[in-house]
Amino acid sequence: MIYKGEYHLATHEPIISKKLFDKVQEVMKNRGRVHEIKKHNFSFLGLMKCASCGASITAEKQKGHHYYRCTKKKGLCQEKHFLREENLLEQIKTYLQKVSLSSQDTEKVLFELDKEKEQAKEQTKTTVQNLKIQLKEIETKLEKLLDLHLEDNLSTEEYSVKKQKFLTEKLEIQERINDFEQKGLSWLEPAREFVLSLNQATKLLSSENKEEMKTFLKNIGSNHILQNRQLIFSLKIPYDLVAEQSEATTNLLTFPKWCAHQDLNLGPFA
């Protein structure tokens, strides 16, 4: 006990034991604390929505397994099924196979891209040289046109009409030169990123990293939906073209069929 600011050993019988007192103190101390809630790691949350109502897909753990289902947050929903994560993973792996390219084939395609790059450089160089010759010819015509006008061999009206015609041609040629010089090989880097992303799908199949699989599928597509325990993928161009060809044929993908820059509408892979 405390008497006049000093501790003294009490001689009376304690109302409660010290052990019980300490236990009460511990409970009181923890009363204001926020208790940690154990969270399960559901790898594929955020990947898909319900095909029936458009609501998000949630997940729960039952008997040691993860199950995915509609949240039904948008009201009544006809979707009653639960999809076990193991089955979902198998569907994802099957689809990754359709948009995958082995490391060996990736090297072949990148080699072809490098060859096409060199060919495109030569073609661009030749085209720009020819355009500059045409540009010089237009400038010469403009000079001659001015001389004719100054020598009164051409009326002001005729001079203005022909001058405008030549200036328009000159502008068009200059724009074409700028396009070739600045954008001539702009397709190359997106094409390389696309090829490497197909190889990434192969690596994901080997690693079985679920989080990276989800990120990859969100990057190459959007609006994936879950319907009757089936994950329906919605891929961006040109990944959808690769998947379609993979479904239509068992032949290996080849560069001329699906990776020529003139046939692809490529954007950055992110």
PDB file of C-alpha atoms in Angstrom:
ATOM      1  CA  MET A   1       0.000   0.000   0.000  1.00  0.00           C
ATOM      2  CA  ILE A   2       1.057   3.682  -0.387  1.00  0.00           C
ATOM      3  CA  TYR A   3       1.143   5.951   2.688  1.00  0.00           C
ATOM      4  CA  LYS A   4       2.406   9.569   2.461  1.00  0.00           C
ATOM      5  CA  GLY A   5       3.958   8.858  -0.925  1.00  0.00           C
ATOM      6  CA  GLU A   6       5.876   5.781   0.209  1.00  0.00           C
ATOM      7  CA  TYR A   7       5.242   2.088  -0.339  1.00  0.00           C
ATOM      8  CA  HIS A   8       4.562   0.005   2.809  1.00  0.00           C
ATOM      9  CA  LEU A   9       3.872  -3.676   3.185  1.00  0.00           C
ATOM     10  CA  ALA A  10       0.196  -4.037   4.105  1.00  0.00           C
ATOM     11  CA  THR A  11      -0.717  -6.284   7.044  1.00  0.00           C
ATOM     12  CA  HIS A  12      -4.463  -6.727   6.282  1.00  0.00           C
ATOM     13  CA  GLU A  13      -5.872  -9.592   4.192  1.00  0.00           C
ATOM     14  CA  PRO A  14      -5.978  -8.596   0.450  1.00  0.00           C
ATOM     15  CA  ILE A  15      -9.437  -8.454  -1.137  1.00  0.00           C
ATOM     16  CA  ILE A  16      -8.128 -10.151  -4.312  1.00  0.00           C
ATOM     17  CA  SER A  17      -4.918 -12.020  -5.032  1.00  0.00           C
ATOM     18  CA  LYS A  18      -2.026 -10.330  -6.810  1.00  0.00           C
ATOM     19  CA  LYS A  19      -2.317 -12.856  -9.660  1.00  0.00           C
ATOM     20  CA  LEU A  20      -5.962 -11.934 -10.253  1.00  0.00           C
ATOM     21  CA  PHE A  21      -5.145  -8.234  -9.941  1.00  0.00           C
ATOM     22  CA  ASP A  22      -2.402  -8.505 -12.596  1.00  0.00           C
ATOM     23  CA  LYS A  23      -4.781 -10.385 -14.893  1.00  0.00           C
ATOM     24  CA  VAL A  24      -7.420  -7.645 -14.583  1.00  0.00           C
ATOM     25  CA  GLN A  25      -4.789  -5.003 -15.323  1.00  0.00           C
ATOM     26  CA  GLU A  26      -3.772  -6.864 -18.479  1.00  0.00           C
ATOM     27  CA  VAL A  27      -7.388  -7.096 -19.665  1.00  0.00           C
ATOM     28  CA  MET A  28      -7.928  -3.376 -18.998  1.00  0.00           C
ATOM     29  CA  LYS A  29      -4.756  -2.507 -20.895  1.00  0.00           C
ATOM     30  CA  ASN A  30      -5.840  -4.476 -23.995  1.00  0.00           C
ATOM     31  CA  ARG A  31      -9.430  -3.221 -23.939  1.00  0.00           C
ATOM     32  CA  GLY A  32      -8.705  -0.153 -26.075  1.00  0.00           C
ATOM     33  CA  ARG A  33      -6.505  -1.924 -28.580  1.00  0.00           C
ATOM     34  CA  VAL A  34      -7.693  -2.819 -32.071  1.00  0.00           C
ATOM     35  CA  HIS A  35      -7.396  -6.565 -32.448  1.00  0.00           C
ATOM     36  CA  GLU A  36      -5.801  -7.853 -35.616  1.00  0.00           C
ATOM     37  CA  ILE A  37      -8.216  -9.614 -37.939  1.00  0.00           C
ATOM     38  CA  LYS A  38      -6.783 -12.611 -39.690  1.00  0.00           C
ATOM     39  CA  LYS A  39      -7.067 -12.109 -43.427  1.00  0.00           C
ATOM     40  CA  HIS A  40      -6.913 -14.789 -46.047  1.00  0.00           C
ATOM     41  CA  ASN A  41      -4.825 -14.269 -49.146  1.00  0.00           C
ATOM     42  CA  PHE A  42      -7.211 -14.645 -52.064  1.00  0.00           C
ATOM     43  CA  SER A  43      -4.911 -14.330 -55.075  1.00  0.00           C
ATOM     44  CA  PHE A  44      -7.457 -13.642 -57.819  1.00  0.00           C
ATOM     45  CA  LEU A  45      -9.651 -10.983 -56.195  1.00  0.00           C
ATOM     46  CA  GLY A  46     -10.080  -7.986 -58.503  1.00  0.00           C
ATOM     47  CA  LEU A  47      -9.539 -10.014 -61.658  1.00  0.00           C
ATOM     48  CA  MET A  48     -13.154 -10.612 -62.673  1.00  0.00           C
ATOM     49  CA  LYS A  49     -16.760  -9.539 -62.243  1.00  0.00           C
ATOM     50  CA  CYS A  50     -20.021 -11.443 -62.218  1.00  0.00           C
ATOM     51  CA  ALA A  51     -21.362 -12.082 -65.729  1.00  0.00           C
ATOM     52  CA  SER A  52     -24.940 -12.084 -64.480  1.00  0.00           C
ATOM     53  CA  CYS A  53     -25.177  -8.811 -62.541  1.00  0.00           C
ATOM     54  CA  GLY A  54     -21.804  -7.076 -63.009  1.00  0.00           C
ATOM     55  CA  ALA A  55     -20.975  -7.058 -59.306  1.00  0.00           C
ATOM     56  CA  SER A  56     -17.504  -7.788 -57.982  1.00  0.00           C
ATOM     57  CA  ILE A  57     -16.360 -11.304 -57.198  1.00  0.00           C
ATOM     58  CA  THR A  58     -15.445 -12.073 -53.597  1.00  0.00           C
ATOM     59  CA  ALA A  59     -13.846 -15.123 -52.004  1.00  0.00           C
ATOM     60  CA  GLU A  60     -14.101 -17.100 -48.801  1.00  0.00           C
ATOM     61  CA  LYS A  61     -12.359 -20.009 -47.146  1.00  0.00           C
ATOM     62  CA  GLN A  62     -14.307 -23.194 -46.503  1.00  0.00           C
ATOM     63  CA  LYS A  63     -12.867 -26.507 -45.309  1.00  0.00           C
ATOM     64  CA  GLY A  64      -9.328 -25.504 -46.242  1.00  0.00           C
ATOM     65  CA  HIS A  65     -10.161 -24.323 -49.769  1.00  0.00           C
ATOM     66  CA  HIS A  66     -10.742 -20.897 -51.327  1.00  0.00           C
ATOM     67  CA  TYR A  67     -14.020 -20.365 -53.176  1.00  0.00           C
ATOM     68  CA  TYR A  68     -14.966 -17.436 -55.445  1.00  0.00           C
ATOM     69  CA  ARG A  69     -18.528 -16.155 -55.844  1.00  0.00           C
ATOM     70  CA  CYS A  70     -20.572 -13.066 -56.698  1.00  0.00           C
ATOM     71  CA  THR A  71     -20.850 -10.460 -53.921  1.00  0.00           C
ATOM     72  CA  LYS A  72     -24.479  -9.768 -54.973  1.00  0.00           C
ATOM     73  CA  LYS A  73     -23.901  -6.138 -53.983  1.00  0.00           C
ATOM     74  CA  LYS A  74     -25.949  -4.912 -56.948  1.00  0.00           C
ATOM     75  CA  GLY A  75     -29.079  -6.716 -55.801  1.00  0.00           C
ATOM     76  CA  LEU A  76     -30.632  -9.954 -56.956  1.00  0.00           C
ATOM     77  CA  CYS A  77     -28.323 -12.157 -59.008  1.00  0.00           C
ATOM     78  CA  GLN A  78     -29.001 -15.384 -60.858  1.00  0.00           C
ATOM     79  CA  GLU A  79     -25.445 -16.610 -60.308  1.00  0.00           C
ATOM     80  CA  LYS A  80     -25.544 -19.212 -57.530  1.00  0.00           C
ATOM     81  CA  HIS A  81     -22.314 -21.093 -58.172  1.00  0.00           C
ATOM     82  CA  PHE A  82     -19.062 -21.125 -56.205  1.00  0.00           C
ATOM     83  CA  LEU A  83     -15.758 -21.684 -58.015  1.00  0.00           C
ATOM     84  CA  ARG A  84     -12.918 -23.377 -56.185  1.00  0.00           C
ATOM     85  CA  GLU A  85      -9.545 -21.640 -56.588  1.00  0.00           C
ATOM     86  CA  GLU A  86      -7.843 -24.803 -57.851  1.00  0.00           C
ATOM     87  CA  ASN A  87     -10.341 -25.001 -60.720  1.00  0.00           C
ATOM     88  CA  LEU A  88      -9.976 -21.289 -61.435  1.00  0.00           C
ATOM     89  CA  LEU A  89      -6.194 -21.684 -61.556  1.00  0.00           C
ATOM     90  CA  GLU A  90      -6.488 -24.505 -64.098  1.00  0.00           C
ATOM     91  CA  GLN A  91      -8.648 -22.311 -66.355  1.00  0.00           C
ATOM     92  CA  ILE A  92      -6.146 -19.468 -66.084  1.00  0.00           C
ATOM     93  CA  LYS A  93      -3.209 -21.739 -66.900  1.00  0.00           C
ATOM     94  CA  THR A  94      -5.064 -23.144 -69.912  1.00  0.00           C
ATOM     95  CA  TYR A  95      -5.616 -19.629 -71.232  1.00  0.00           C
ATOM     96  CA  LEU A  96      -2.068 -18.513 -70.492  1.00  0.00           C
ATOM     97  CA  GLN A  97      -0.937 -21.392 -72.682  1.00  0.00           C
ATOM     98  CA  LYS A  98      -2.884 -19.852 -75.587  1.00  0.00           C
ATOM     99  CA  VAL A  99      -0.998 -16.552 -75.340  1.00  0.00           C
ATOM    100  CA  SER A 100       2.421 -17.978 -74.519  1.00  0.00           C
ATOM    101  CA  LEU A 101       5.599 -18.265 -76.533  1.00  0.00           C
ATOM    102  CA  SER A 102       8.513 -20.479 -75.535  1.00  0.00           C
ATOM    103  CA  SER A 103      11.929 -18.952 -74.908  1.00  0.00           C
ATOM    104  CA  GLN A 104      13.288 -20.699 -77.997  1.00  0.00           C
ATOM    105  CA  ASP A 105      10.532 -19.315 -80.224  1.00  0.00           C
ATOM    106  CA  THR A 106      10.881 -15.900 -78.588  1.00  0.00           C
ATOM    107  CA  GLU A 107      14.534 -15.767 -79.634  1.00  0.00           C
ATOM    108  CA  LYS A 108      13.559 -16.662 -83.205  1.00  0.00           C
ATOM    109  CA  VAL A 109      10.908 -13.946 -83.381  1.00  0.00           C
ATOM    110  CA  LEU A 110      13.202 -11.306 -81.876  1.00  0.00           C
ATOM    111  CA  PHE A 111      15.840 -12.297 -84.426  1.00  0.00           C
ATOM    112  CA  GLU A 112      13.293 -11.753 -87.210  1.00  0.00           C
ATOM    113  CA  LEU A 113      12.365  -8.391 -85.701  1.00  0.00           C
ATOM    114  CA  ASP A 114      16.005  -7.325 -85.736  1.00  0.00           C
ATOM    115  CA  LYS A 115      16.273  -8.367 -89.388  1.00  0.00           C
ATOM    116  CA  GLU A 116      13.158  -6.399 -90.246  1.00  0.00           C
ATOM    117  CA  LYS A 117      14.547  -3.440 -88.339  1.00  0.00           C
ATOM    118  CA  GLU A 118      17.635  -3.354 -90.567  1.00  0.00           C
ATOM    119  CA  GLN A 119      15.515  -3.739 -93.701  1.00  0.00           C
ATOM    120  CA  ALA A 120      13.200  -0.965 -92.529  1.00  0.00           C
ATOM    121  CA  LYS A 121      16.187   1.298 -91.887  1.00  0.00           C
ATOM    122  CA  GLU A 122      17.392   0.843 -95.469  1.00  0.00           C
ATOM    123  CA  GLN A 123      13.912   1.355 -96.876  1.00  0.00           C
ATOM    124  CA  THR A 124      13.426   4.472 -94.778  1.00  0.00           C
ATOM    125  CA  LYS A 125      16.794   5.853 -95.846  1.00  0.00           C
ATOM    126  CA  THR A 126      16.008   5.296 -99.542  1.00  0.00           C
ATOM    127  CA  THR A 127      12.500   6.729 -99.239  1.00  0.00           C
ATOM    128  CA  VAL A 128      13.706   9.848 -97.428  1.00  0.00           C
ATOM    129  CA  GLN A 129      16.416  10.409-100.041  1.00  0.00           C
ATOM    130  CA  ASN A 130      13.828  10.216-102.836  1.00  0.00           C
ATOM    131  CA  LEU A 131      11.491  12.576-101.001  1.00  0.00           C
ATOM    132  CA  LYS A 132      14.294  15.097-100.506  1.00  0.00           C
ATOM    133  CA  ILE A 133      14.990  14.975-104.243  1.00  0.00           C
ATOM    134  CA  GLN A 134      11.306  15.711-104.879  1.00  0.00           C
ATOM    135  CA  LEU A 135      11.476  18.537-102.344  1.00  0.00           C
ATOM    136  CA  LYS A 136      14.444  20.063-104.137  1.00  0.00           C
ATOM    137  CA  GLU A 137      12.580  19.849-107.458  1.00  0.00           C
ATOM    138  CA  ILE A 138       9.617  21.715-105.960  1.00  0.00           C
ATOM    139  CA  GLU A 139      11.911  24.440-104.630  1.00  0.00           C
ATOM    140  CA  THR A 140      13.470  24.782-108.101  1.00  0.00           C
ATOM    141  CA  LYS A 141      10.004  25.109-109.660  1.00  0.00           C
ATOM    142  CA  LEU A 142       9.109  27.827-107.157  1.00  0.00           C
ATOM    143  CA  GLU A 143      12.248  29.778-108.080  1.00  0.00           C
ATOM    144  CA  LYS A 144      11.490  29.505-111.810  1.00  0.00           C
ATOM    145  CA  LEU A 145       7.898  30.499-111.181  1.00  0.00           C
ATOM    146  CA  LEU A 146       9.032  33.628-109.377  1.00  0.00           C
ATOM    147  CA  ASP A 147      11.405  34.512-112.222  1.00  0.00           C
ATOM    148  CA  LEU A 148       8.579  34.230-114.755  1.00  0.00           C
ATOM    149  CA  HIS A 149       6.407  36.481-112.640  1.00  0.00           C
ATOM    150  CA  LEU A 150       9.139  39.087-112.166  1.00  0.00           C
ATOM    151  CA  GLU A 151       9.759  39.074-115.917  1.00  0.00           C
ATOM    152  CA  ASP A 152       6.053  39.745-116.481  1.00  0.00           C
ATOM    153  CA  ASN A 153       5.655  36.426-118.259  1.00  0.00           C
ATOM    154  CA  LEU A 154       3.110  35.337-115.683  1.00  0.00           C
ATOM    155  CA  SER A 155       0.187  37.296-114.269  1.00  0.00           C
ATOM    156  CA  THR A 156      -0.172  37.817-110.540  1.00  0.00           C
ATOM    157  CA  GLU A 157      -3.259  35.608-110.462  1.00  0.00           C
ATOM    158  CA  GLU A 158      -1.575  32.757-112.337  1.00  0.00           C
ATOM    159  CA  TYR A 159       1.507  33.105-110.179  1.00  0.00           C
ATOM    160  CA  SER A 160      -0.514  32.885-106.940  1.00  0.00           C
ATOM    161  CA  VAL A 161      -2.424  29.804-108.080  1.00  0.00           C
ATOM    162  CA  LYS A 162       0.664  27.888-109.195  1.00  0.00           C
ATOM    163  CA  LYS A 163       2.679  29.019-106.187  1.00  0.00           C
ATOM    164  CA  GLN A 164       0.002  27.744-103.812  1.00  0.00           C
ATOM    165  CA  LYS A 165      -0.042  24.417-105.637  1.00  0.00           C
ATOM    166  CA  PHE A 166       3.729  23.997-105.288  1.00  0.00           C
ATOM    167  CA  LEU A 167       3.716  25.109-101.637  1.00  0.00           C
ATOM    168  CA  THR A 168       1.042  22.531-100.817  1.00  0.00           C
ATOM    169  CA  GLU A 169       3.109  19.800-102.482  1.00  0.00           C
ATOM    170  CA  LYS A 170       6.197  20.982-100.628  1.00  0.00           C
ATOM    171  CA  LEU A 171       4.414  20.852 -97.277  1.00  0.00           C
ATOM    172  CA  GLU A 172       3.099  17.335 -97.921  1.00  0.00           C
ATOM    173  CA  ILE A 173       6.564  16.083 -98.869  1.00  0.00           C
ATOM    174  CA  GLN A 174       8.134  17.714 -95.821  1.00  0.00           C
ATOM    175  CA  GLU A 175       5.554  16.065 -93.545  1.00  0.00           C
ATOM    176  CA  ARG A 176       6.274  12.670 -95.090  1.00  0.00           C
ATOM    177  CA  ILE A 177      10.007  13.174 -94.534  1.00  0.00           C
ATOM    178  CA  ASN A 178       9.393  14.082 -90.887  1.00  0.00           C
ATOM    179  CA  ASP A 179       7.181  11.025 -90.410  1.00  0.00           C
ATOM    180  CA  PHE A 180       9.796   8.668 -91.829  1.00  0.00           C
ATOM    181  CA  GLU A 181      12.662  10.232 -89.868  1.00  0.00           C
ATOM    182  CA  GLN A 182      10.833  10.451 -86.531  1.00  0.00           C
ATOM    183  CA  LYS A 183       8.399   7.526 -86.641  1.00  0.00           C
ATOM    184  CA  GLY A 184       9.916   5.167 -89.147  1.00  0.00           C
ATOM    185  CA  LEU A 185      10.842   2.531 -86.536  1.00  0.00           C
ATOM    186  CA  SER A 186       8.371   3.510 -83.814  1.00  0.00           C
ATOM    187  CA  TRP A 187       6.619   0.141 -84.178  1.00  0.00           C
ATOM    188  CA  LEU A 188       9.719  -1.812 -83.161  1.00  0.00           C
ATOM    189  CA  GLU A 189       9.781  -1.327 -79.376  1.00  0.00           C
ATOM    190  CA  PRO A 190       6.057  -2.081 -78.851  1.00  0.00           C
ATOM    191  CA  ALA A 191       6.511  -5.185 -81.017  1.00  0.00           C
ATOM    192  CA  ARG A 192       9.435  -6.353 -78.883  1.00  0.00           C
ATOM    193  CA  GLU A 193       7.466  -5.732 -75.678  1.00  0.00           C
ATOM    194  CA  PHE A 194       4.575  -7.731 -77.098  1.00  0.00           C
ATOM    195  CA  VAL A 195       6.790 -10.703 -77.965  1.00  0.00           C
ATOM    196  CA  LEU A 196       8.463 -10.625 -74.553  1.00  0.00           C
ATOM    197  CA  SER A 197       5.068 -10.497 -72.847  1.00  0.00           C
ATOM    198  CA  LEU A 198       4.093 -13.734 -74.619  1.00  0.00           C
ATOM    199  CA  ASN A 199       7.252 -15.283 -73.240  1.00  0.00           C
ATOM    200  CA  GLN A 200       6.323 -13.960 -69.803  1.00  0.00           C
ATOM    201  CA  ALA A 201       3.144 -16.064 -70.002  1.00  0.00           C
ATOM    202  CA  THR A 202       5.329 -19.150 -70.465  1.00  0.00           C
ATOM    203  CA  LYS A 203       7.434 -18.223 -67.439  1.00  0.00           C
ATOM    204  CA  LEU A 204       4.306 -17.710 -65.339  1.00  0.00           C
ATOM    205  CA  LEU A 205       3.148 -21.211 -66.205  1.00  0.00           C
ATOM    206  CA  SER A 206       6.422 -22.528 -64.820  1.00  0.00           C
ATOM    207  CA  SER A 207       6.493 -20.368 -61.689  1.00  0.00           C
ATOM    208  CA  GLU A 208       2.783 -20.663 -60.841  1.00  0.00           C
ATOM    209  CA  ASN A 209       2.918 -17.245 -59.150  1.00  0.00           C
ATOM    210  CA  LYS A 210      -0.786 -16.464 -58.742  1.00  0.00           C
ATOM    211  CA  GLU A 211      -0.390 -12.743 -58.023  1.00  0.00           C
ATOM    212  CA  GLU A 212       1.748 -12.242 -61.116  1.00  0.00           C
ATOM    213  CA  MET A 213      -0.736 -14.255 -63.179  1.00  0.00           C
ATOM    214  CA  LYS A 214      -3.509 -11.898 -62.080  1.00  0.00           C
ATOM    215  CA  THR A 215      -1.425  -8.819 -62.900  1.00  0.00           C
ATOM    216  CA  PHE A 216      -0.520 -10.247 -66.318  1.00  0.00           C
ATOM    217  CA  LEU A 217      -4.153 -11.033 -67.204  1.00  0.00           C
ATOM    218  CA  LYS A 218      -5.250  -7.545 -66.136  1.00  0.00           C
ATOM    219  CA  ASN A 219      -2.527  -6.039 -68.328  1.00  0.00           C
ATOM    220  CA  ILE A 220      -3.402  -7.964 -71.489  1.00  0.00           C
ATOM    221  CA  GLY A 221      -7.169  -7.666 -71.085  1.00  0.00           C
ATOM    222  CA  SER A 222     -10.054  -6.146 -69.185  1.00  0.00           C
ATOM    223  CA  ASN A 223     -13.614  -6.922 -68.136  1.00  0.00           C
ATOM    224  CA  HIS A 224     -12.947 -10.604 -67.471  1.00  0.00           C
ATOM    225  CA  ILE A 225     -16.156 -12.193 -66.169  1.00  0.00           C
ATOM    226  CA  LEU A 226     -17.158 -15.268 -64.180  1.00  0.00           C
ATOM    227  CA  GLN A 227     -20.149 -17.219 -65.467  1.00  0.00           C
ATOM    228  CA  ASN A 228     -21.337 -20.642 -64.298  1.00  0.00           C
ATOM    229  CA  ARG A 229     -17.923 -21.454 -62.812  1.00  0.00           C
ATOM    230  CA  GLN A 230     -16.231 -20.446 -66.083  1.00  0.00           C
ATOM    231  CA  LEU A 231     -13.786 -17.547 -66.360  1.00  0.00           C
ATOM    232  CA  ILE A 232     -14.453 -15.755 -69.655  1.00  0.00           C
ATOM    233  CA  PHE A 233     -11.475 -13.719 -70.824  1.00  0.00           C
ATOM    234  CA  SER A 234     -11.667 -10.428 -72.716  1.00  0.00           C
ATOM    235  CA  LEU A 235      -8.289  -9.679 -74.294  1.00  0.00           C
ATOM    236  CA  LYS A 236      -6.874  -6.571 -75.912  1.00  0.00           C
ATOM    237  CA  ILE A 237      -5.594  -6.488 -79.480  1.00  0.00           C
ATOM    238  CA  PRO A 238      -3.319  -8.212 -80.517  1.00  0.00           C
ATOM    239  CA  TYR A 239      -3.475 -10.767 -77.680  1.00  0.00           C
ATOM    240  CA  ASP A 240      -6.956 -11.808 -78.771  1.00  0.00           C
ATOM    241  CA  LEU A 241      -5.605 -12.565 -82.258  1.00  0.00           C
ATOM    242  CA  VAL A 242      -2.885 -14.787 -80.798  1.00  0.00           C
ATOM    243  CA  ALA A 243      -5.421 -16.650 -78.648  1.00  0.00           C
ATOM    244  CA  GLU A 244      -7.759 -17.135 -81.611  1.00  0.00           C
ATOM    245  CA  GLN A 245      -4.982 -18.519 -83.797  1.00  0.00           C
ATOM    246  CA  SER A 246      -3.854 -20.799 -80.977  1.00  0.00           C
ATOM    247  CA  GLU A 247      -7.380 -22.204 -80.748  1.00  0.00           C
ATOM    248  CA  ALA A 248      -7.681 -22.606 -84.516  1.00  0.00           C
ATOM    249  CA  THR A 249      -4.407 -24.392 -85.170  1.00  0.00           C
ATOM    250  CA  THR A 250      -1.848 -26.523 -83.398  1.00  0.00           C
ATOM    251  CA  ASN A 251       0.967 -25.061 -85.501  1.00  0.00           C
ATOM    252  CA  LEU A 252       3.611 -22.946 -83.842  1.00  0.00           C
ATOM    253  CA  LEU A 253       3.133 -19.207 -84.098  1.00  0.00           C
ATOM    254  CA  THR A 254       5.397 -17.698 -86.717  1.00  0.00           C
ATOM    255  CA  PHE A 255       6.594 -14.149 -87.202  1.00  0.00           C
ATOM    256  CA  PRO A 256       5.072 -13.450 -90.658  1.00  0.00           C
ATOM    257  CA  LYS A 257       1.608 -14.496 -89.459  1.00  0.00           C
ATOM    258  CA  TRP A 258       1.189 -12.487 -86.292  1.00  0.00           C
ATOM    259  CA  CYS A 259       4.090 -10.187 -85.598  1.00  0.00           C
ATOM    260  CA  ALA A 260       4.544  -8.093 -88.736  1.00  0.00           C
ATOM    261  CA  HIS A 261       4.372  -4.480 -87.582  1.00  0.00           C
ATOM    262  CA  GLN A 262       1.995  -3.443 -90.323  1.00  0.00           C
ATOM    263  CA  ASP A 263      -0.641  -5.854 -89.002  1.00  0.00           C
ATOM    264  CA  LEU A 264      -0.515  -4.988 -85.312  1.00  0.00           C
ATOM    265  CA  ASN A 265      -2.070  -2.171 -83.364  1.00  0.00           C
ATOM    266  CA  LEU A 266       0.382  -2.297 -80.494  1.00  0.00           C
ATOM    267  CA  GLY A 267       0.321  -0.261 -77.359  1.00  0.00           C
ATOM    268  CA  PRO A 268       2.735  -0.278 -74.406  1.00  0.00           C
ATOM    269  CA  PHE A 269       2.583  -3.336 -72.193  1.00  0.00           C
ATOM    270  CA  ALA A 270       1.832  -2.247 -68.653  1.00  0.00           C
TER     271      ALA A 270
END
